[in-house]
Amino acid sequence: METNSKKSASFSRQDSADSCERDTSAQRTGSPSPMSNGSDLPALPGEETAVPPEALSYQPKPDEIYKPIGNGLFVRLIFGDLPLTPYEMGEVAKVKETLKRDPSVLSGTVFSDDRYIVRFLQGNDWNVEKCVADMKRHLVWRRDHLPIPAAKVLPLLPKGYCYVFGRDKCRRPIFIIRCKEFISANPTEVLPVVLFWLEVTIHRLLVKNKVEQWRVIIDLDQCSALSAPVGILKDIADTLTRNYRGRLSQMLIINSGFVFWSLWQLVSVVLPERTKQKICLYTTNYQADLFSHVQKNQVEERYGGTCANVTNFAGIYMPPGPFS
C-alpha cells in the first residue's frame, strides 16, 4: 500500500474530515491528461451496462476516501477532483518548484493534474526527489506502452489471459488474471492485454470521486512450480504497483500451491512493503476472504459464486446487483 510516511504527520484526521465533507459529483472517471483519455479504446460487448446506477450513485464512506493507517495518519484512496488537504498541496508545490526547469513533465501530461502528482508522492512515501524521478520514469513508460493498439490486442482477448467480472461491495470492478492461460504464451502478448483491460477499467468502469480502485484475483490453478509464469507475473506486479498508483484495493492470489510460496519471493521483490500488505496468498479456502468483500452474485461458479463461468473473454461482464 502506498501511504503517508511519518514525515507527513500534518496529513491528519482533521485534514481528511474537512475534505470528506465537501460535495462530490458522480461522473465517469477519465484520464486527467490528453496523453491517454480513453478515446482510442474500442467499444466492447457488455459495455452498455458496465456501470450500474448503484455505482454512479455510490457514496463512499470517509474511510473509503482516506484510510486510517495509525498514528493519526491516512492514505488517500479516492482522488478524482476532490479538494487536496493542506499537506498535499504543500508537497505538490515542492514538486512543482523542483520541476521549474523541466516544465515538460507537467505541461500536457497526466501530471498537469495535481492529484496525479499526489498519487506519485504518496507512492514514494512523500519523498519529493524520488517522486520527481518516478514521474519522469512514468512518462517514458506511458510513451512506450500507451495507447494500446486495438488491432494488436483484440485478437488476443479470447485467449482469456485476463478479464473483468463483477464488482465488490464498494462497487469496485474485479480484475481476474488466469495464469494457466499464459503458461505457454508469448510473454510479449500478455502484458499488452493486461494493460488494455486496466485502461478499459479506468476509462469505462470507474466513477470519479466514488469508485476509483479495483480488486484483483490472480488464479494459479494448474500452475506448478516449474510452469508458473513467474517472469510475467513479476512484470504485471511491477506495472500494477508503479504505473497505476493508488488503484489496487486488494489482490487475492488463489490456488497457489505450497511451492509457489517460495516463488512468490521472486515476484514480490518489486513490491513496496505496504503494497504486500494488500496481497493475500491462498492454497485453498480463499472464499471466506473473497466473500467478505464481494457478494456471491458477482462471482463465477468456479470461484464459489452463483454466476455462470465465462467462456468468451472478449467482453465486460457486470452482473446486476445487489452489491452489498
C-alpha positions as YAML, in Angstrom:
chain: A
units: angstrom
residues:
- id: 1
  name: MET
  ca: [0.00, 0.00, 0.00]
- id: 2
  name: GLU
  ca: [1.18, 3.48, -0.75]
- id: 3
  name: THR
  ca: [0.90, 5.56, 2.39]
- id: 4
  name: ASN
  ca: [1.82, 8.82, 4.02]
- id: 5
  name: SER
  ca: [5.01, 8.22, 5.97]
- id: 6
  name: LYS
  ca: [5.66, 9.53, 9.46]
- id: 7
  name: LYS
  ca: [7.06, 12.67, 7.89]
- id: 8
  name: SER
  ca: [3.54, 13.54, 6.77]
- id: 9
  name: ALA
  ca: [2.09, 13.99, 10.23]
- id: 10
  name: SER
  ca: [0.24, 17.11, 9.10]
- id: 11
  name: PHE
  ca: [-1.93, 14.90, 6.85]
- id: 12
  name: SER
  ca: [-4.13, 14.25, 9.81]
- id: 13
  name: ARG
  ca: [-7.61, 13.16, 10.76]
- id: 14
  name: GLN
  ca: [-8.82, 16.76, 10.57]
- id: 15
  name: ASP
  ca: [-7.41, 17.17, 7.04]
- id: 16
  name: SER
  ca: [-9.31, 14.13, 5.83]
- id: 17
  name: ALA
  ca: [-12.50, 15.05, 7.62]
- id: 18
  name: ASP
  ca: [-12.52, 18.54, 6.09]
- id: 19
  name: SER
  ca: [-12.12, 17.15, 2.57]
- id: 20
  name: CYS
  ca: [-14.67, 14.37, 3.03]
- id: 21
  name: GLU
  ca: [-17.36, 16.88, 3.95]
- id: 22
  name: ARG
  ca: [-17.14, 18.63, 0.57]
- id: 23
  name: ASP
  ca: [-19.52, 17.73, -2.25]
- id: 24
  name: THR
  ca: [-18.51, 15.29, -4.96]
- id: 25
  name: SER
  ca: [-20.07, 14.71, -8.36]
- id: 26
  name: ALA
  ca: [-20.99, 11.37, -9.91]
- id: 27
  name: GLN
  ca: [-19.00, 11.30, -13.13]
- id: 28
  name: ARG
  ca: [-17.42, 8.55, -15.14]
- id: 29
  name: THR
  ca: [-13.72, 8.82, -14.47]
- id: 30
  name: GLY
  ca: [-11.26, 9.76, -17.19]
- id: 31
  name: SER
  ca: [-7.60, 10.46, -17.55]
- id: 32
  name: PRO
  ca: [-6.58, 13.94, -16.39]
- id: 33
  name: SER
  ca: [-4.30, 14.18, -19.38]
- id: 34
  name: PRO
  ca: [-4.66, 14.24, -23.16]
- id: 35
  name: MET
  ca: [-1.87, 11.65, -23.22]
- id: 36
  name: SER
  ca: [-4.46, 8.91, -22.73]
- id: 37
  name: ASN
  ca: [-8.10, 9.88, -22.45]
- id: 38
  name: GLY
  ca: [-9.59, 6.53, -23.41]
- id: 39
  name: SER
  ca: [-10.92, 7.74, -26.76]
- id: 40
  name: ASP
  ca: [-8.71, 5.22, -28.54]
- id: 41
  name: LEU
  ca: [-10.32, 2.25, -26.78]
- id: 42
  name: PRO
  ca: [-12.79, 0.23, -28.88]
- id: 43
  name: ALA
  ca: [-16.36, -0.49, -27.81]
- id: 44
  name: LEU
  ca: [-16.70, -3.88, -26.11]
- id: 45
  name: PRO
  ca: [-19.62, -6.27, -25.56]
- id: 46
  name: GLY
  ca: [-21.30, -5.58, -22.22]
- id: 47
  name: GLU
  ca: [-20.07, -2.00, -22.04]
- id: 48
  name: GLU
  ca: [-23.58, -0.53, -22.17]
- id: 49
  name: THR
  ca: [-24.41, -2.00, -18.74]
- id: 50
  name: ALA
  ca: [-20.91, -1.93, -17.27]
- id: 51
  name: VAL
  ca: [-21.53, 0.99, -14.89]
- id: 52
  name: PRO
  ca: [-24.76, 0.33, -12.96]
- id: 53
  name: PRO
  ca: [-26.80, 3.04, -11.24]
- id: 54
  name: GLU
  ca: [-25.56, 1.69, -7.91]
- id: 55
  name: ALA
  ca: [-22.01, 2.66, -8.88]
- id: 56
  name: LEU
  ca: [-22.98, 6.08, -10.21]
- id: 57
  name: SER
  ca: [-24.89, 6.90, -7.03]
- id: 58
  name: TYR
  ca: [-22.46, 5.26, -4.60]
- id: 59
  name: GLN
  ca: [-21.42, 7.41, -1.65]
- id: 60
  name: PRO
  ca: [-18.06, 6.22, -0.29]
- id: 61
  name: LYS
  ca: [-17.59, 6.32, 3.44]
- id: 62
  name: PRO
  ca: [-14.91, 8.65, 4.82]
- id: 63
  name: ASP
  ca: [-12.52, 5.73, 5.40]
- id: 64
  name: GLU
  ca: [-13.00, 4.68, 1.77]
- id: 65
  name: ILE
  ca: [-11.62, 8.07, 0.73]
- id: 66
  name: TYR
  ca: [-8.90, 8.34, 3.38]
- id: 67
  name: LYS
  ca: [-7.95, 5.08, 5.06]
- id: 68
  name: PRO
  ca: [-6.52, 5.37, 8.59]
- id: 69
  name: ILE
  ca: [-3.09, 3.73, 8.92]
- id: 70
  name: GLY
  ca: [-2.35, 4.54, 12.55]
- id: 71
  name: ASN
  ca: [-0.70, 7.38, 14.45]
- id: 72
  name: GLY
  ca: [-3.31, 9.79, 13.11]
- id: 73
  name: LEU
  ca: [-2.13, 9.29, 9.52]
- id: 74
  name: PHE
  ca: [-4.15, 8.41, 6.45]
- id: 75
  name: VAL
  ca: [-3.65, 7.10, 2.93]
- id: 76
  name: ARG
  ca: [-5.78, 8.60, 0.18]
- id: 77
  name: LEU
  ca: [-7.78, 6.03, -1.81]
- id: 78
  name: ILE
  ca: [-10.01, 8.31, -3.89]
- id: 79
  name: PHE
  ca: [-8.58, 11.26, -5.80]
- id: 80
  name: GLY
  ca: [-10.95, 12.34, -8.61]
- id: 81
  name: ASP
  ca: [-11.27, 16.09, -8.41]
- id: 82
  name: LEU
  ca: [-11.69, 16.17, -4.64]
- id: 83
  name: PRO
  ca: [-10.01, 19.05, -2.80]
- id: 84
  name: LEU
  ca: [-6.49, 18.36, -1.62]
- id: 85
  name: THR
  ca: [-5.51, 18.70, 2.02]
- id: 86
  name: PRO
  ca: [-3.14, 21.49, 3.09]
- id: 87
  name: TYR
  ca: [-0.35, 18.94, 3.48]
- id: 88
  name: GLU
  ca: [-0.91, 17.52, -0.01]
- id: 89
  name: MET
  ca: [-0.97, 20.98, -1.56]
- id: 90
  name: GLY
  ca: [2.28, 21.87, 0.17]
- id: 91
  name: GLU
  ca: [4.04, 18.76, -1.10]
- id: 92
  name: VAL
  ca: [2.72, 19.31, -4.64]
- id: 93
  name: ALA
  ca: [4.14, 22.83, -4.51]
- id: 94
  name: LYS
  ca: [7.56, 21.36, -3.64]
- id: 95
  name: VAL
  ca: [7.37, 19.05, -6.66]
- id: 96
  name: LYS
  ca: [6.46, 21.93, -8.95]
- id: 97
  name: GLU
  ca: [9.29, 24.03, -7.56]
- id: 98
  name: THR
  ca: [11.72, 21.18, -8.24]
- id: 99
  name: LEU
  ca: [10.43, 20.92, -11.82]
- id: 100
  name: LYS
  ca: [10.61, 24.63, -12.63]
- id: 101
  name: ARG
  ca: [13.46, 23.99, -15.04]
- id: 102
  name: ASP
  ca: [11.74, 20.97, -16.58]
- id: 103
  name: PRO
  ca: [8.15, 22.11, -17.21]
- id: 104
  name: SER
  ca: [7.57, 19.42, -19.84]
- id: 105
  name: VAL
  ca: [6.94, 16.92, -17.03]
- id: 106
  name: LEU
  ca: [3.85, 18.88, -16.02]
- id: 107
  name: SER
  ca: [2.59, 20.56, -19.17]
- id: 108
  name: GLY
  ca: [0.16, 18.48, -21.23]
- id: 109
  name: THR
  ca: [0.78, 15.28, -19.25]
- id: 110
  name: VAL
  ca: [-1.10, 13.35, -16.59]
- id: 111
  name: PHE
  ca: [0.83, 15.43, -14.07]
- id: 112
  name: SER
  ca: [-0.96, 18.60, -15.13]
- id: 113
  name: ASP
  ca: [-3.50, 17.39, -12.55]
- id: 114
  name: ASP
  ca: [-2.19, 17.96, -9.01]
- id: 115
  name: ARG
  ca: [-3.99, 14.84, -7.82]
- id: 116
  name: TYR
  ca: [-1.93, 12.69, -10.14]
- id: 117
  name: ILE
  ca: [1.18, 14.18, -8.57]
- id: 118
  name: VAL
  ca: [-0.26, 13.24, -5.16]
- id: 119
  name: ARG
  ca: [-0.60, 9.63, -6.36]
- id: 120
  name: PHE
  ca: [3.14, 9.55, -7.02]
- id: 121
  name: LEU
  ca: [4.07, 11.45, -3.88]
- id: 122
  name: GLN
  ca: [2.08, 9.00, -1.80]
- id: 123
  name: GLY
  ca: [3.57, 6.07, -3.70]
- id: 124
  name: ASN
  ca: [7.08, 7.34, -2.94]
- id: 125
  name: ASP
  ca: [6.45, 7.95, 0.78]
- id: 126
  name: TRP
  ca: [6.25, 11.71, 0.21]
- id: 127
  name: ASN
  ca: [9.90, 11.90, -0.82]
- id: 128
  name: VAL
  ca: [9.94, 14.74, -3.36]
- id: 129
  name: GLU
  ca: [13.21, 13.74, -5.02]
- id: 130
  name: LYS
  ca: [12.10, 10.14, -5.52]
- id: 131
  name: CYS
  ca: [8.68, 11.30, -6.68]
- id: 132
  name: VAL
  ca: [10.12, 13.56, -9.39]
- id: 133
  name: ALA
  ca: [12.36, 10.78, -10.68]
- id: 134
  name: ASP
  ca: [9.41, 8.39, -10.67]
- id: 135
  name: MET
  ca: [7.22, 10.88, -12.53]
- id: 136
  name: LYS
  ca: [9.82, 11.16, -15.28]
- id: 137
  name: ARG
  ca: [10.13, 7.38, -15.46]
- id: 138
  name: HIS
  ca: [6.36, 7.05, -15.68]
- id: 139
  name: LEU
  ca: [6.10, 9.45, -18.61]
- id: 140
  name: VAL
  ca: [8.65, 7.37, -20.51]
- id: 141
  name: TRP
  ca: [6.63, 4.27, -19.66]
- id: 142
  name: ARG
  ca: [3.43, 5.90, -20.94]
- id: 143
  name: ARG
  ca: [5.15, 6.92, -24.15]
- id: 144
  name: ASP
  ca: [6.35, 3.36, -24.72]
- id: 145
  name: HIS
  ca: [3.16, 1.50, -23.73]
- id: 146
  name: LEU
  ca: [0.13, 3.75, -24.26]
- id: 147
  name: PRO
  ca: [-2.18, 3.87, -26.04]
- id: 148
  name: ILE
  ca: [-2.68, 0.15, -26.55]
- id: 149
  name: PRO
  ca: [-3.08, -0.69, -30.27]
- id: 150
  name: ALA
  ca: [-6.54, -2.24, -30.53]
- id: 151
  name: ALA
  ca: [-5.59, -4.17, -33.66]
- id: 152
  name: LYS
  ca: [-2.84, -5.88, -31.69]
- id: 153
  name: VAL
  ca: [-4.85, -6.69, -28.57]
- id: 154
  name: LEU
  ca: [-8.40, -7.51, -29.71]
- id: 155
  name: PRO
  ca: [-7.42, -10.83, -31.36]
- id: 156
  name: LEU
  ca: [-5.77, -11.86, -28.07]
- id: 157
  name: LEU
  ca: [-8.74, -11.19, -25.76]
- id: 158
  name: PRO
  ca: [-10.44, -14.57, -26.42]
- id: 159
  name: LYS
  ca: [-7.36, -16.33, -25.04]
- id: 160
  name: GLY
  ca: [-8.59, -15.39, -21.57]
- id: 161
  name: TYR
  ca: [-5.33, -14.18, -20.06]
- id: 162
  name: CYS
  ca: [-7.41, -11.76, -18.01]
- id: 163
  name: TYR
  ca: [-10.86, -10.16, -17.94]
- id: 164
  name: VAL
  ca: [-13.18, -8.07, -15.78]
- id: 165
  name: PHE
  ca: [-16.10, -9.68, -13.97]
- id: 166
  name: GLY
  ca: [-18.38, -8.18, -11.33]
- id: 167
  name: ARG
  ca: [-17.99, -5.56, -8.61]
- id: 168
  name: ASP
  ca: [-17.28, -5.73, -4.90]
- id: 169
  name: LYS
  ca: [-19.40, -4.25, -2.11]
- id: 170
  name: CYS
  ca: [-17.82, -0.83, -2.72]
- id: 171
  name: ARG
  ca: [-18.68, -1.16, -6.45]
- id: 172
  name: ARG
  ca: [-15.04, -1.65, -7.42]
- id: 173
  name: PRO
  ca: [-14.54, -3.75, -10.58]
- id: 174
  name: ILE
  ca: [-12.91, -7.16, -10.15]
- id: 175
  name: PHE
  ca: [-9.97, -7.88, -12.44]
- id: 176
  name: ILE
  ca: [-9.20, -11.58, -12.93]
- id: 177
  name: ILE
  ca: [-5.87, -12.93, -14.19]
- id: 178
  name: ARG
  ca: [-5.79, -16.62, -15.21]
- id: 179
  name: CYS
  ca: [-2.17, -17.70, -15.22]
- id: 180
  name: LYS
  ca: [-2.72, -21.12, -16.76]
- id: 181
  name: GLU
  ca: [-3.75, -19.41, -19.98]
- id: 182
  name: PHE
  ca: [-0.34, -17.84, -20.50]
- id: 183
  name: ILE
  ca: [1.99, -20.61, -19.31]
- id: 184
  name: SER
  ca: [2.97, -21.25, -22.92]
- id: 185
  name: ALA
  ca: [2.07, -17.81, -24.29]
- id: 186
  name: ASN
  ca: [4.47, -15.37, -25.85]
- id: 187
  name: PRO
  ca: [5.35, -13.07, -22.92]
- id: 188
  name: THR
  ca: [5.18, -10.04, -25.21]
- id: 189
  name: GLU
  ca: [1.48, -10.79, -25.81]
- id: 190
  name: VAL
  ca: [0.34, -10.95, -22.20]
- id: 191
  name: LEU
  ca: [1.28, -7.55, -20.77]
- id: 192
  name: PRO
  ca: [-0.45, -5.54, -23.56]
- id: 193
  name: VAL
  ca: [-3.67, -7.46, -22.84]
- id: 194
  name: VAL
  ca: [-3.34, -6.69, -19.12]
- id: 195
  name: LEU
  ca: [-2.72, -3.02, -19.89]
- id: 196
  name: PHE
  ca: [-5.68, -2.94, -22.26]
- id: 197
  name: TRP
  ca: [-8.06, -4.19, -19.57]
- id: 198
  name: LEU
  ca: [-6.62, -1.82, -16.97]
- id: 199
  name: GLU
  ca: [-7.15, 1.13, -19.31]
- id: 200
  name: VAL
  ca: [-10.68, -0.07, -20.11]
- id: 201
  name: THR
  ca: [-11.36, -0.29, -16.38]
- id: 202
  name: ILE
  ca: [-10.09, 3.23, -15.72]
- id: 203
  name: HIS
  ca: [-11.91, 4.89, -18.59]
- id: 204
  name: ARG
  ca: [-15.09, 2.81, -18.80]
- id: 205
  name: LEU
  ca: [-15.79, 1.21, -15.41]
- id: 206
  name: LEU
  ca: [-14.73, 3.62, -12.66]
- id: 207
  name: VAL
  ca: [-16.69, 6.58, -11.32]
- id: 208
  name: LYS
  ca: [-14.78, 9.71, -10.41]
- id: 209
  name: ASN
  ca: [-14.90, 10.62, -6.71]
- id: 210
  name: LYS
  ca: [-16.82, 7.43, -5.94]
- id: 211
  name: VAL
  ca: [-15.26, 4.26, -7.37]
- id: 212
  name: GLU
  ca: [-11.60, 4.67, -8.29]
- id: 213
  name: GLN
  ca: [-9.93, 1.38, -7.37]
- id: 214
  name: TRP
  ca: [-10.10, -2.24, -8.46]
- id: 215
  name: ARG
  ca: [-9.86, -5.63, -6.83]
- id: 216
  name: VAL
  ca: [-7.57, -8.27, -8.39]
- id: 217
  name: ILE
  ca: [-7.78, -12.07, -8.37]
- id: 218
  name: ILE
  ca: [-4.75, -13.96, -9.68]
- id: 219
  name: ASP
  ca: [-5.70, -17.59, -10.30]
- id: 220
  name: LEU
  ca: [-2.78, -20.03, -10.32]
- id: 221
  name: ASP
  ca: [-4.90, -23.10, -10.98]
- id: 222
  name: GLN
  ca: [-2.92, -25.75, -12.92]
- id: 223
  name: CYS
  ca: [0.35, -23.84, -12.46]
- id: 224
  name: SER
  ca: [3.12, -25.95, -10.98]
- id: 225
  name: ALA
  ca: [6.42, -24.81, -9.53]
- id: 226
  name: LEU
  ca: [8.02, -25.35, -12.93]
- id: 227
  name: SER
  ca: [5.24, -23.92, -15.07]
- id: 228
  name: ALA
  ca: [4.22, -20.87, -13.03]
- id: 229
  name: PRO
  ca: [4.86, -17.82, -15.26]
- id: 230
  name: VAL
  ca: [6.94, -16.00, -12.66]
- id: 231
  name: GLY
  ca: [8.53, -13.57, -15.11]
- id: 232
  name: ILE
  ca: [5.19, -12.40, -16.49]
- id: 233
  name: LEU
  ca: [3.69, -12.16, -13.01]
- id: 234
  name: LYS
  ca: [6.62, -10.03, -11.92]
- id: 235
  name: ASP
  ca: [6.04, -7.68, -14.86]
- id: 236
  name: ILE
  ca: [2.34, -7.46, -14.03]
- id: 237
  name: ALA
  ca: [3.03, -6.79, -10.35]
- id: 238
  name: ASP
  ca: [5.56, -4.10, -11.24]
- id: 239
  name: THR
  ca: [3.12, -2.45, -13.65]
- id: 240
  name: LEU
  ca: [0.23, -2.50, -11.19]
- id: 241
  name: THR
  ca: [2.39, -1.04, -8.46]
- id: 242
  name: ARG
  ca: [4.44, 1.61, -10.23]
- id: 243
  name: ASN
  ca: [2.25, 2.77, -13.10]
- id: 244
  name: TYR
  ca: [-1.26, 2.51, -11.66]
- id: 245
  name: ARG
  ca: [-0.58, 4.06, -8.30]
- id: 246
  name: GLY
  ca: [-3.40, 4.12, -5.80]
- id: 247
  name: ARG
  ca: [-5.64, 1.84, -7.88]
- id: 248
  name: LEU
  ca: [-5.25, -1.50, -6.09]
- id: 249
  name: SER
  ca: [-7.71, -2.22, -3.30]
- id: 250
  name: GLN
  ca: [-6.79, -5.86, -2.67]
- id: 251
  name: MET
  ca: [-5.16, -8.74, -4.53]
- id: 252
  name: LEU
  ca: [-6.03, -12.37, -3.88]
- id: 253
  name: ILE
  ca: [-3.61, -14.97, -5.25]
- id: 254
  name: ILE
  ca: [-5.53, -18.23, -5.19]
- id: 255
  name: ASN
  ca: [-4.87, -21.92, -5.92]
- id: 256
  name: SER
  ca: [-1.22, -21.12, -5.38]
- id: 257
  name: GLY
  ca: [0.12, -24.43, -4.09]
- id: 258
  name: PHE
  ca: [2.73, -24.61, -1.36]
- id: 259
  name: VAL
  ca: [5.68, -24.43, -3.75]
- id: 260
  name: PHE
  ca: [4.54, -21.07, -5.10]
- id: 261
  name: TRP
  ca: [5.06, -19.51, -1.69]
- id: 262
  name: SER
  ca: [8.81, -19.63, -2.27]
- id: 263
  name: LEU
  ca: [8.45, -18.46, -5.87]
- id: 264
  name: TRP
  ca: [6.39, -15.55, -4.57]
- id: 265
  name: GLN
  ca: [9.55, -14.11, -3.08]
- id: 266
  name: LEU
  ca: [10.84, -13.62, -6.63]
- id: 267
  name: VAL
  ca: [7.64, -11.88, -7.70]
- id: 268
  name: SER
  ca: [7.13, -9.72, -4.62]
- id: 269
  name: VAL
  ca: [10.65, -8.29, -4.63]
- id: 270
  name: VAL
  ca: [9.38, -5.49, -6.90]
- id: 271
  name: LEU
  ca: [6.63, -4.52, -4.45]
- id: 272
  name: PRO
  ca: [6.80, -1.98, -1.62]
- id: 273
  name: GLU
  ca: [6.14, -3.44, 1.82]
- id: 274
  name: ARG
  ca: [2.85, -1.58, 2.17]
- id: 275
  name: THR
  ca: [1.63, -2.99, -1.15]
- id: 276
  name: LYS
  ca: [2.45, -6.51, 0.02]
- id: 277
  name: GLN
  ca: [0.03, -5.94, 2.88]
- id: 278
  name: LYS
  ca: [-2.79, -5.73, 0.32]
- id: 279
  name: ILE
  ca: [-1.92, -9.14, -1.11]
- id: 280
  name: CYS
  ca: [-3.15, -12.45, 0.29]
- id: 281
  name: LEU
  ca: [-1.97, -15.88, -0.92]
- id: 282
  name: TYR
  ca: [-4.20, -18.91, -0.60]
- id: 283
  name: THR
  ca: [-3.66, -22.53, -1.50]
- id: 284
  name: THR
  ca: [-7.32, -23.23, -0.67]
- id: 285
  name: ASN
  ca: [-10.07, -21.73, 1.49]
- id: 286
  name: TYR
  ca: [-9.86, -18.26, -0.04]
- id: 287
  name: GLN
  ca: [-13.62, -17.87, -0.32]
- id: 288
  name: ALA
  ca: [-14.22, -16.54, 3.19]
- id: 289
  name: ASP
  ca: [-11.88, -13.64, 2.42]
- id: 290
  name: LEU
  ca: [-13.34, -13.10, -1.05]
- id: 291
  name: PHE
  ca: [-16.97, -13.11, 0.07]
- id: 292
  name: SER
  ca: [-16.32, -10.77, 2.96]
- id: 293
  name: HIS
  ca: [-15.80, -8.14, 0.24]
- id: 294
  name: VAL
  ca: [-17.91, -9.42, -2.67]
- id: 295
  name: GLN
  ca: [-21.43, -10.81, -2.96]
- id: 296
  name: LYS
  ca: [-21.73, -14.29, -4.49]
- id: 297
  name: ASN
  ca: [-23.95, -12.95, -7.28]
- id: 298
  name: GLN
  ca: [-20.88, -11.03, -8.55]
- id: 299
  name: VAL
  ca: [-18.61, -14.08, -8.80]
- id: 300
  name: GLU
  ca: [-18.37, -17.02, -11.20]
- id: 301
  name: GLU
  ca: [-19.15, -20.56, -10.10]
- id: 302
  name: ARG
  ca: [-15.50, -21.57, -10.49]
- id: 303
  name: TYR
  ca: [-14.66, -19.23, -7.61]
- id: 304
  name: GLY
  ca: [-17.64, -20.19, -5.45]
- id: 305
  name: GLY
  ca: [-20.16, -17.66, -6.75]
- id: 306
  name: THR
  ca: [-23.52, -18.10, -8.44]
- id: 307
  name: CYS
  ca: [-22.72, -16.74, -11.92]
- id: 308
  name: ALA
  ca: [-22.02, -18.98, -14.90]
- id: 309
  name: ASN
  ca: [-18.35, -19.29, -15.80]
- id: 310
  name: VAL
  ca: [-17.14, -17.03, -18.57]
- id: 311
  name: THR
  ca: [-16.13, -18.78, -21.78]
- id: 312
  name: ASN
  ca: [-15.96, -15.78, -24.12]
- id: 313
  name: PHE
  ca: [-13.37, -13.40, -22.72]
- id: 314
  name: ALA
  ca: [-13.73, -10.59, -25.25]
- id: 315
  name: GLY
  ca: [-16.37, -8.65, -23.31]
- id: 316
  name: ILE
  ca: [-17.13, -6.96, -20.00]
- id: 317
  name: TYR
  ca: [-19.20, -8.96, -17.52]
- id: 318
  name: MET
  ca: [-21.03, -6.95, -14.88]
- id: 319
  name: PRO
  ca: [-23.90, -8.92, -13.29]
- id: 320
  name: PRO
  ca: [-26.72, -6.83, -11.81]
- id: 321
  name: GLY
  ca: [-26.76, -6.15, -8.07]
- id: 322
  name: PRO
  ca: [-27.29, -6.29, -5.22]
- id: 323
  name: PHE
  ca: [-23.70, -5.43, -4.40]
- id: 324
  name: SER
  ca: [-23.85, -5.11, -0.62]
...
